[in-house]
Amino acid sequence: MSPSQSSSIDGLMLWLLRGAAGIAASVVLLILLFLAVESWPALRQISAERFLADPSWNPGEGMYNLAPMLSGTLFAAGGALLLATPLGIASALFIAYYASPHGASIYQHLVELLAGIPSVVYGFWGLTTLVPLINQLHPPGASLLAGILVLTLMILPTVALTAHAALLAVPADYLRGAAALGMSRWGMIQGIVLPSAKMGIIAGIILAAGRAIGETMAVLMVTGNVVQHAASLFNPIRTLAANIALEMPYAMGDHRAALFVSGLALMLFVMVLLGLAAWLGPNRDA
C-alpha cells in the first residue's frame, strides 16, 4: 500500500470516528433537551421550592415533594459505594498482585460475568432470597438495606475492573525500582502502586456511583417503594428512578411533567458525575 493510499484511509477513518462521536454526543444532547421540554410545564407552574418543601408526594392532591425519593436514592447509592469500593479495590489488588496467573484469570472472568448479569436478575434474586433473609432479621425485609446490598453486587464489577486497569497502568519501572530497594509486596502497593493509580481508581468509583444512582428495576423490586425518609436501614424507601418506572404509565398533566423533572435531575446528576470522572481521569496528575 502506497503512502498516499494509507494517508487517505487514515483520513477517512478519522472522519468516520468523528462522525460516530458526534452522533453519540448528539443523542445525549437530544435526550437532555427532551427531558427539559417535557419538564417545562411543571417547572413553569410549580416553584422549585415545592419539590423539596411540599408535605409529601401526592400528585392527585397537587403535592410534589421529591425529597424522600432523593434521600432514598442517595442513601442507597452511597451505602453501596461504601461497601463496593473496598471490596472492588481488594479484588483488583488480588488479581494483579496476589493470585496465581490461573487463579487471577478465573477470578477476573467471574467479576466480568457479574458485570454482564441483567439488573432484573439481580432484582429477582434479591426479592426471592435476600428480602426474606432480611425479613427474618427485621421485618418487612424490602428495605434500604436490601437495596444497598443488591446495588453493591451490581457496581462491584465496575469498581474492580476499573481499579484493575488503573493498577496495570502503573509504569513497570516503578515496580522494578521498588523491588531493587527491597520493599515488601504490601509496602510497594501502599507506597507506590495505589498513589500512582489513585486518579484512575477514583474515576472508576465515580462511574460506579452513576450506575448506582440510575439503577431502576433491581432497586424497585427490593426496596418496598414507600415514599418516606428512611429512619434506619430496615425501612422501605423509594428512589427517583423507581418512582418514574412505577408512575409514568398512568401519569398525566403536571404529574407527568413532575416525573420528567425527576428524570432531568437524575440525568444532570449522572452527567456531573461522568464529567468529574473524565476530569479526574487515570492520567491526571495527583
JSON list of C-alpha atoms in Angstrom, two decimals, residues 90-252:
[
{"chain": "A", "resi": 90, "resn": "ALA", "atom": "CA", "xyz": [-9.28, -5.50, 47.15]},
{"chain": "A", "resi": 91, "resn": "SER", "atom": "CA", "xyz": [-10.43, -7.64, 44.21]},
{"chain": "A", "resi": 92, "resn": "ALA", "atom": "CA", "xyz": [-8.26, -5.65, 41.81]},
{"chain": "A", "resi": 93, "resn": "LEU", "atom": "CA", "xyz": [-5.21, -5.98, 44.08]},
{"chain": "A", "resi": 94, "resn": "PHE", "atom": "CA", "xyz": [-5.81, -9.72, 44.40]},
{"chain": "A", "resi": 95, "resn": "ILE", "atom": "CA", "xyz": [-5.99, -10.17, 40.63]},
{"chain": "A", "resi": 96, "resn": "ALA", "atom": "CA", "xyz": [-2.96, -8.00, 39.92]},
{"chain": "A", "resi": 97, "resn": "TYR", "atom": "CA", "xyz": [-0.54, -8.90, 42.74]},
{"chain": "A", "resi": 98, "resn": "TYR", "atom": "CA", "xyz": [-1.59, -11.86, 44.87]},
{"chain": "A", "resi": 99, "resn": "ALA", "atom": "CA", "xyz": [-3.36, -14.50, 42.78]},
{"chain": "A", "resi": 100, "resn": "SER", "atom": "CA", "xyz": [-1.58, -17.02, 40.58]},
{"chain": "A", "resi": 101, "resn": "PRO", "atom": "CA", "xyz": [-1.95, -16.36, 36.84]},
{"chain": "A", "resi": 102, "resn": "HIS", "atom": "CA", "xyz": [-4.53, -19.13, 36.52]},
{"chain": "A", "resi": 103, "resn": "GLY", "atom": "CA", "xyz": [-6.44, -18.07, 39.64]},
{"chain": "A", "resi": 104, "resn": "ALA", "atom": "CA", "xyz": [-6.34, -14.41, 38.59]},
{"chain": "A", "resi": 105, "resn": "SER", "atom": "CA", "xyz": [-7.78, -15.30, 35.18]},
{"chain": "A", "resi": 106, "resn": "ILE", "atom": "CA", "xyz": [-10.64, -17.30, 36.70]},
{"chain": "A", "resi": 107, "resn": "TYR", "atom": "CA", "xyz": [-11.44, -14.61, 39.28]},
{"chain": "A", "resi": 108, "resn": "GLN", "atom": "CA", "xyz": [-11.35, -11.83, 36.68]},
{"chain": "A", "resi": 109, "resn": "HIS", "atom": "CA", "xyz": [-13.74, -13.76, 34.44]},
{"chain": "A", "resi": 110, "resn": "LEU", "atom": "CA", "xyz": [-16.12, -14.20, 37.38]},
{"chain": "A", "resi": 111, "resn": "VAL", "atom": "CA", "xyz": [-16.05, -10.45, 38.06]},
{"chain": "A", "resi": 112, "resn": "GLU", "atom": "CA", "xyz": [-16.69, -9.77, 34.37]},
{"chain": "A", "resi": 113, "resn": "LEU", "atom": "CA", "xyz": [-19.60, -12.22, 34.50]},
{"chain": "A", "resi": 114, "resn": "LEU", "atom": "CA", "xyz": [-21.11, -10.22, 37.37]},
{"chain": "A", "resi": 115, "resn": "ALA", "atom": "CA", "xyz": [-20.92, -7.12, 35.18]},
{"chain": "A", "resi": 116, "resn": "GLY", "atom": "CA", "xyz": [-22.92, -8.83, 32.44]},
{"chain": "A", "resi": 117, "resn": "ILE", "atom": "CA", "xyz": [-25.84, -10.11, 34.54]},
{"chain": "A", "resi": 118, "resn": "PRO", "atom": "CA", "xyz": [-29.07, -8.16, 33.74]},
{"chain": "A", "resi": 119, "resn": "SER", "atom": "CA", "xyz": [-30.32, -5.92, 36.51]},
{"chain": "A", "resi": 120, "resn": "VAL", "atom": "CA", "xyz": [-33.71, -7.67, 36.61]},
{"chain": "A", "resi": 121, "resn": "VAL", "atom": "CA", "xyz": [-31.90, -10.90, 37.52]},
{"chain": "A", "resi": 122, "resn": "TYR", "atom": "CA", "xyz": [-30.23, -9.17, 40.45]},
{"chain": "A", "resi": 123, "resn": "GLY", "atom": "CA", "xyz": [-33.62, -7.80, 41.47]},
{"chain": "A", "resi": 124, "resn": "PHE", "atom": "CA", "xyz": [-35.30, -11.20, 41.18]},
{"chain": "A", "resi": 125, "resn": "TRP", "atom": "CA", "xyz": [-32.58, -12.82, 43.28]},
{"chain": "A", "resi": 126, "resn": "GLY", "atom": "CA", "xyz": [-32.84, -10.05, 45.86]},
{"chain": "A", "resi": 127, "resn": "LEU", "atom": "CA", "xyz": [-36.64, -10.33, 46.01]},
{"chain": "A", "resi": 128, "resn": "THR", "atom": "CA", "xyz": [-36.71, -14.11, 46.42]},
{"chain": "A", "resi": 129, "resn": "THR", "atom": "CA", "xyz": [-33.59, -14.66, 48.54]},
{"chain": "A", "resi": 130, "resn": "LEU", "atom": "CA", "xyz": [-32.24, -11.50, 50.14]},
{"chain": "A", "resi": 131, "resn": "VAL", "atom": "CA", "xyz": [-35.53, -9.87, 51.17]},
{"chain": "A", "resi": 132, "resn": "PRO", "atom": "CA", "xyz": [-36.79, -12.99, 53.06]},
{"chain": "A", "resi": 133, "resn": "LEU", "atom": "CA", "xyz": [-33.45, -13.24, 54.88]},
{"chain": "A", "resi": 134, "resn": "ILE", "atom": "CA", "xyz": [-33.63, -9.61, 55.98]},
{"chain": "A", "resi": 135, "resn": "ASN", "atom": "CA", "xyz": [-37.29, -10.12, 56.94]},
{"chain": "A", "resi": 136, "resn": "GLN", "atom": "CA", "xyz": [-36.20, -12.81, 59.41]},
{"chain": "A", "resi": 137, "resn": "LEU", "atom": "CA", "xyz": [-33.80, -10.31, 60.95]},
{"chain": "A", "resi": 138, "resn": "HIS", "atom": "CA", "xyz": [-36.12, -7.28, 60.90]},
{"chain": "A", "resi": 139, "resn": "PRO", "atom": "CA", "xyz": [-39.45, -7.03, 59.01]},
{"chain": "A", "resi": 140, "resn": "PRO", "atom": "CA", "xyz": [-40.54, -6.09, 56.40]},
{"chain": "A", "resi": 141, "resn": "GLY", "atom": "CA", "xyz": [-37.41, -7.22, 54.51]},
{"chain": "A", "resi": 142, "resn": "ALA", "atom": "CA", "xyz": [-37.91, -4.99, 51.48]},
{"chain": "A", "resi": 143, "resn": "SER", "atom": "CA", "xyz": [-35.82, -2.08, 52.66]},
{"chain": "A", "resi": 144, "resn": "LEU", "atom": "CA", "xyz": [-32.95, 0.33, 52.19]},
{"chain": "A", "resi": 145, "resn": "LEU", "atom": "CA", "xyz": [-30.57, -2.42, 53.32]},
{"chain": "A", "resi": 146, "resn": "ALA", "atom": "CA", "xyz": [-31.77, -4.77, 50.59]},
{"chain": "A", "resi": 147, "resn": "GLY", "atom": "CA", "xyz": [-31.31, -2.04, 48.01]},
{"chain": "A", "resi": 148, "resn": "ILE", "atom": "CA", "xyz": [-27.77, -1.31, 49.25]},
{"chain": "A", "resi": 149, "resn": "LEU", "atom": "CA", "xyz": [-26.75, -4.97, 49.10]},
{"chain": "A", "resi": 150, "resn": "VAL", "atom": "CA", "xyz": [-28.15, -5.53, 45.61]},
{"chain": "A", "resi": 151, "resn": "LEU", "atom": "CA", "xyz": [-26.57, -2.32, 44.32]},
{"chain": "A", "resi": 152, "resn": "THR", "atom": "CA", "xyz": [-23.25, -3.37, 45.88]},
{"chain": "A", "resi": 153, "resn": "LEU", "atom": "CA", "xyz": [-23.23, -6.53, 43.80]},
{"chain": "A", "resi": 154, "resn": "MET", "atom": "CA", "xyz": [-24.16, -4.58, 40.69]},
{"chain": "A", "resi": 155, "resn": "ILE", "atom": "CA", "xyz": [-21.45, -1.90, 40.94]},
{"chain": "A", "resi": 156, "resn": "LEU", "atom": "CA", "xyz": [-18.70, -4.09, 42.40]},
{"chain": "A", "resi": 157, "resn": "PRO", "atom": "CA", "xyz": [-17.51, -5.21, 38.92]},
{"chain": "A", "resi": 158, "resn": "THR", "atom": "CA", "xyz": [-17.25, -1.59, 37.76]},
{"chain": "A", "resi": 159, "resn": "VAL", "atom": "CA", "xyz": [-15.05, -0.66, 40.71]},
{"chain": "A", "resi": 160, "resn": "ALA", "atom": "CA", "xyz": [-12.96, -3.83, 40.47]},
{"chain": "A", "resi": 161, "resn": "LEU", "atom": "CA", "xyz": [-12.35, -3.73, 36.72]},
{"chain": "A", "resi": 162, "resn": "THR", "atom": "CA", "xyz": [-11.55, -0.02, 36.53]},
{"chain": "A", "resi": 163, "resn": "ALA", "atom": "CA", "xyz": [-9.25, -0.31, 39.55]},
{"chain": "A", "resi": 164, "resn": "HIS", "atom": "CA", "xyz": [-7.53, -3.28, 37.92]},
{"chain": "A", "resi": 165, "resn": "ALA", "atom": "CA", "xyz": [-6.99, -1.29, 34.71]},
{"chain": "A", "resi": 166, "resn": "ALA", "atom": "CA", "xyz": [-5.56, 1.59, 36.75]},
{"chain": "A", "resi": 167, "resn": "LEU", "atom": "CA", "xyz": [-3.19, -0.78, 38.56]},
{"chain": "A", "resi": 168, "resn": "LEU", "atom": "CA", "xyz": [-1.96, -2.24, 35.27]},
{"chain": "A", "resi": 169, "resn": "ALA", "atom": "CA", "xyz": [-1.25, 1.29, 34.03]},
{"chain": "A", "resi": 170, "resn": "VAL", "atom": "CA", "xyz": [1.35, 1.89, 36.75]},
{"chain": "A", "resi": 171, "resn": "PRO", "atom": "CA", "xyz": [4.74, 2.05, 34.97]},
{"chain": "A", "resi": 172, "resn": "ALA", "atom": "CA", "xyz": [6.77, -1.13, 35.33]},
{"chain": "A", "resi": 173, "resn": "ASP", "atom": "CA", "xyz": [9.86, 0.96, 36.15]},
{"chain": "A", "resi": 174, "resn": "TYR", "atom": "CA", "xyz": [8.20, 1.98, 39.41]},
{"chain": "A", "resi": 175, "resn": "LEU", "atom": "CA", "xyz": [7.76, -1.66, 40.40]},
{"chain": "A", "resi": 176, "resn": "ARG", "atom": "CA", "xyz": [11.31, -2.61, 39.41]},
{"chain": "A", "resi": 177, "resn": "GLY", "atom": "CA", "xyz": [12.65, 0.31, 41.42]},
{"chain": "A", "resi": 178, "resn": "ALA", "atom": "CA", "xyz": [10.63, -0.75, 44.45]},
{"chain": "A", "resi": 179, "resn": "ALA", "atom": "CA", "xyz": [11.92, -4.31, 44.13]},
{"chain": "A", "resi": 180, "resn": "ALA", "atom": "CA", "xyz": [15.50, -3.04, 43.84]},
{"chain": "A", "resi": 181, "resn": "LEU", "atom": "CA", "xyz": [15.02, -1.12, 47.10]},
{"chain": "A", "resi": 182, "resn": "GLY", "atom": "CA", "xyz": [13.91, -4.33, 48.82]},
{"chain": "A", "resi": 183, "resn": "MET", "atom": "CA", "xyz": [10.35, -3.18, 49.53]},
{"chain": "A", "resi": 184, "resn": "SER", "atom": "CA", "xyz": [7.81, -5.78, 50.56]},
{"chain": "A", "resi": 185, "resn": "ARG", "atom": "CA", "xyz": [4.84, -6.51, 48.34]},
{"chain": "A", "resi": 186, "resn": "TRP", "atom": "CA", "xyz": [2.42, -4.61, 50.57]},
{"chain": "A", "resi": 187, "resn": "GLY", "atom": "CA", "xyz": [4.91, -1.78, 51.04]},
{"chain": "A", "resi": 188, "resn": "MET", "atom": "CA", "xyz": [5.17, -1.45, 47.25]},
{"chain": "A", "resi": 189, "resn": "ILE", "atom": "CA", "xyz": [1.36, -1.48, 46.88]},
{"chain": "A", "resi": 190, "resn": "GLN", "atom": "CA", "xyz": [0.78, 1.01, 49.68]},
{"chain": "A", "resi": 191, "resn": "GLY", "atom": "CA", "xyz": [3.63, 3.38, 48.89]},
{"chain": "A", "resi": 192, "resn": "ILE", "atom": "CA", "xyz": [3.83, 3.28, 45.09]},
{"chain": "A", "resi": 193, "resn": "VAL", "atom": "CA", "xyz": [1.05, 1.44, 43.30]},
{"chain": "A", "resi": 194, "resn": "LEU", "atom": "CA", "xyz": [-2.03, 2.88, 44.99]},
{"chain": "A", "resi": 195, "resn": "PRO", "atom": "CA", "xyz": [-0.81, 6.52, 44.90]},
{"chain": "A", "resi": 196, "resn": "SER", "atom": "CA", "xyz": [0.10, 6.14, 41.23]},
{"chain": "A", "resi": 197, "resn": "ALA", "atom": "CA", "xyz": [-3.28, 4.57, 40.34]},
{"chain": "A", "resi": 198, "resn": "LYS", "atom": "CA", "xyz": [-5.31, 6.84, 42.62]},
{"chain": "A", "resi": 199, "resn": "MET", "atom": "CA", "xyz": [-6.91, 9.00, 39.94]},
{"chain": "A", "resi": 200, "resn": "GLY", "atom": "CA", "xyz": [-7.96, 6.01, 37.84]},
{"chain": "A", "resi": 201, "resn": "ILE", "atom": "CA", "xyz": [-9.47, 4.29, 40.86]},
{"chain": "A", "resi": 202, "resn": "ILE", "atom": "CA", "xyz": [-11.39, 7.44, 41.83]},
{"chain": "A", "resi": 203, "resn": "ALA", "atom": "CA", "xyz": [-12.70, 7.82, 38.29]},
{"chain": "A", "resi": 204, "resn": "GLY", "atom": "CA", "xyz": [-13.98, 4.23, 38.41]},
{"chain": "A", "resi": 205, "resn": "ILE", "atom": "CA", "xyz": [-15.71, 4.85, 41.73]},
{"chain": "A", "resi": 206, "resn": "ILE", "atom": "CA", "xyz": [-17.48, 7.88, 40.25]},
{"chain": "A", "resi": 207, "resn": "LEU", "atom": "CA", "xyz": [-18.62, 5.81, 37.25]},
{"chain": "A", "resi": 208, "resn": "ALA", "atom": "CA", "xyz": [-19.97, 3.19, 39.66]},
{"chain": "A", "resi": 209, "resn": "ALA", "atom": "CA", "xyz": [-21.81, 5.94, 41.54]},
{"chain": "A", "resi": 210, "resn": "GLY", "atom": "CA", "xyz": [-23.52, 6.96, 38.30]},
{"chain": "A", "resi": 211, "resn": "ARG", "atom": "CA", "xyz": [-24.62, 3.36, 37.75]},
{"chain": "A", "resi": 212, "resn": "ALA", "atom": "CA", "xyz": [-25.97, 3.09, 41.30]},
{"chain": "A", "resi": 213, "resn": "ILE", "atom": "CA", "xyz": [-27.90, 6.36, 41.13]},
{"chain": "A", "resi": 214, "resn": "GLY", "atom": "CA", "xyz": [-29.59, 5.50, 37.85]},
{"chain": "A", "resi": 215, "resn": "GLU", "atom": "CA", "xyz": [-30.44, 1.85, 38.60]},
{"chain": "A", "resi": 216, "resn": "THR", "atom": "CA", "xyz": [-34.18, 1.20, 38.42]},
{"chain": "A", "resi": 217, "resn": "MET", "atom": "CA", "xyz": [-35.52, -2.32, 38.14]},
{"chain": "A", "resi": 218, "resn": "ALA", "atom": "CA", "xyz": [-33.44, -4.13, 40.75]},
{"chain": "A", "resi": 219, "resn": "VAL", "atom": "CA", "xyz": [-33.95, -1.36, 43.30]},
{"chain": "A", "resi": 220, "resn": "LEU", "atom": "CA", "xyz": [-37.67, -1.20, 42.55]},
{"chain": "A", "resi": 221, "resn": "MET", "atom": "CA", "xyz": [-38.01, -4.91, 43.31]},
{"chain": "A", "resi": 222, "resn": "VAL", "atom": "CA", "xyz": [-36.29, -4.97, 46.72]},
{"chain": "A", "resi": 223, "resn": "THR", "atom": "CA", "xyz": [-36.77, -1.60, 48.48]},
{"chain": "A", "resi": 224, "resn": "GLY", "atom": "CA", "xyz": [-40.51, -1.67, 49.25]},
{"chain": "A", "resi": 225, "resn": "ASN", "atom": "CA", "xyz": [-41.35, 1.53, 47.30]},
{"chain": "A", "resi": 226, "resn": "VAL", "atom": "CA", "xyz": [-42.64, 3.58, 50.24]},
{"chain": "A", "resi": 227, "resn": "VAL", "atom": "CA", "xyz": [-42.22, 7.34, 49.85]},
{"chain": "A", "resi": 228, "resn": "GLN", "atom": "CA", "xyz": [-40.53, 8.27, 53.12]},
{"chain": "A", "resi": 229, "resn": "HIS", "atom": "CA", "xyz": [-37.22, 9.30, 54.62]},
{"chain": "A", "resi": 230, "resn": "ALA", "atom": "CA", "xyz": [-35.55, 6.15, 55.91]},
{"chain": "A", "resi": 231, "resn": "ALA", "atom": "CA", "xyz": [-35.05, 6.27, 59.68]},
{"chain": "A", "resi": 232, "resn": "SER", "atom": "CA", "xyz": [-32.99, 3.06, 59.61]},
{"chain": "A", "resi": 233, "resn": "LEU", "atom": "CA", "xyz": [-31.54, 0.54, 57.18]},
{"chain": "A", "resi": 234, "resn": "PHE", "atom": "CA", "xyz": [-34.63, -1.64, 57.61]},
{"chain": "A", "resi": 235, "resn": "ASN", "atom": "CA", "xyz": [-37.16, 0.97, 56.46]},
{"chain": "A", "resi": 236, "resn": "PRO", "atom": "CA", "xyz": [-38.67, 0.72, 52.97]},
{"chain": "A", "resi": 237, "resn": "ILE", "atom": "CA", "xyz": [-37.75, 3.53, 50.56]},
{"chain": "A", "resi": 238, "resn": "ARG", "atom": "CA", "xyz": [-38.47, 4.65, 47.02]},
{"chain": "A", "resi": 239, "resn": "THR", "atom": "CA", "xyz": [-35.82, 6.05, 44.67]},
{"chain": "A", "resi": 240, "resn": "LEU", "atom": "CA", "xyz": [-36.34, 8.64, 41.95]},
{"chain": "A", "resi": 241, "resn": "ALA", "atom": "CA", "xyz": [-35.75, 6.12, 39.16]},
{"chain": "A", "resi": 242, "resn": "ALA", "atom": "CA", "xyz": [-38.16, 3.60, 40.71]},
{"chain": "A", "resi": 243, "resn": "ASN", "atom": "CA", "xyz": [-40.80, 6.31, 41.12]},
{"chain": "A", "resi": 244, "resn": "ILE", "atom": "CA", "xyz": [-40.61, 7.14, 37.41]},
{"chain": "A", "resi": 245, "resn": "ALA", "atom": "CA", "xyz": [-40.96, 3.48, 36.44]},
{"chain": "A", "resi": 246, "resn": "LEU", "atom": "CA", "xyz": [-43.93, 2.95, 38.77]},
{"chain": "A", "resi": 247, "resn": "GLU", "atom": "CA", "xyz": [-45.99, 6.04, 37.96]},
{"chain": "A", "resi": 248, "resn": "MET", "atom": "CA", "xyz": [-45.20, 7.02, 34.38]},
{"chain": "A", "resi": 249, "resn": "PRO", "atom": "CA", "xyz": [-47.68, 4.53, 32.80]},
{"chain": "A", "resi": 250, "resn": "TYR", "atom": "CA", "xyz": [-50.69, 6.38, 34.24]},
{"chain": "A", "resi": 251, "resn": "ALA", "atom": "CA", "xyz": [-49.31, 9.89, 34.90]},
{"chain": "A", "resi": 252, "resn": "MET", "atom": "CA", "xyz": [-50.93, 12.86, 33.15]}
]
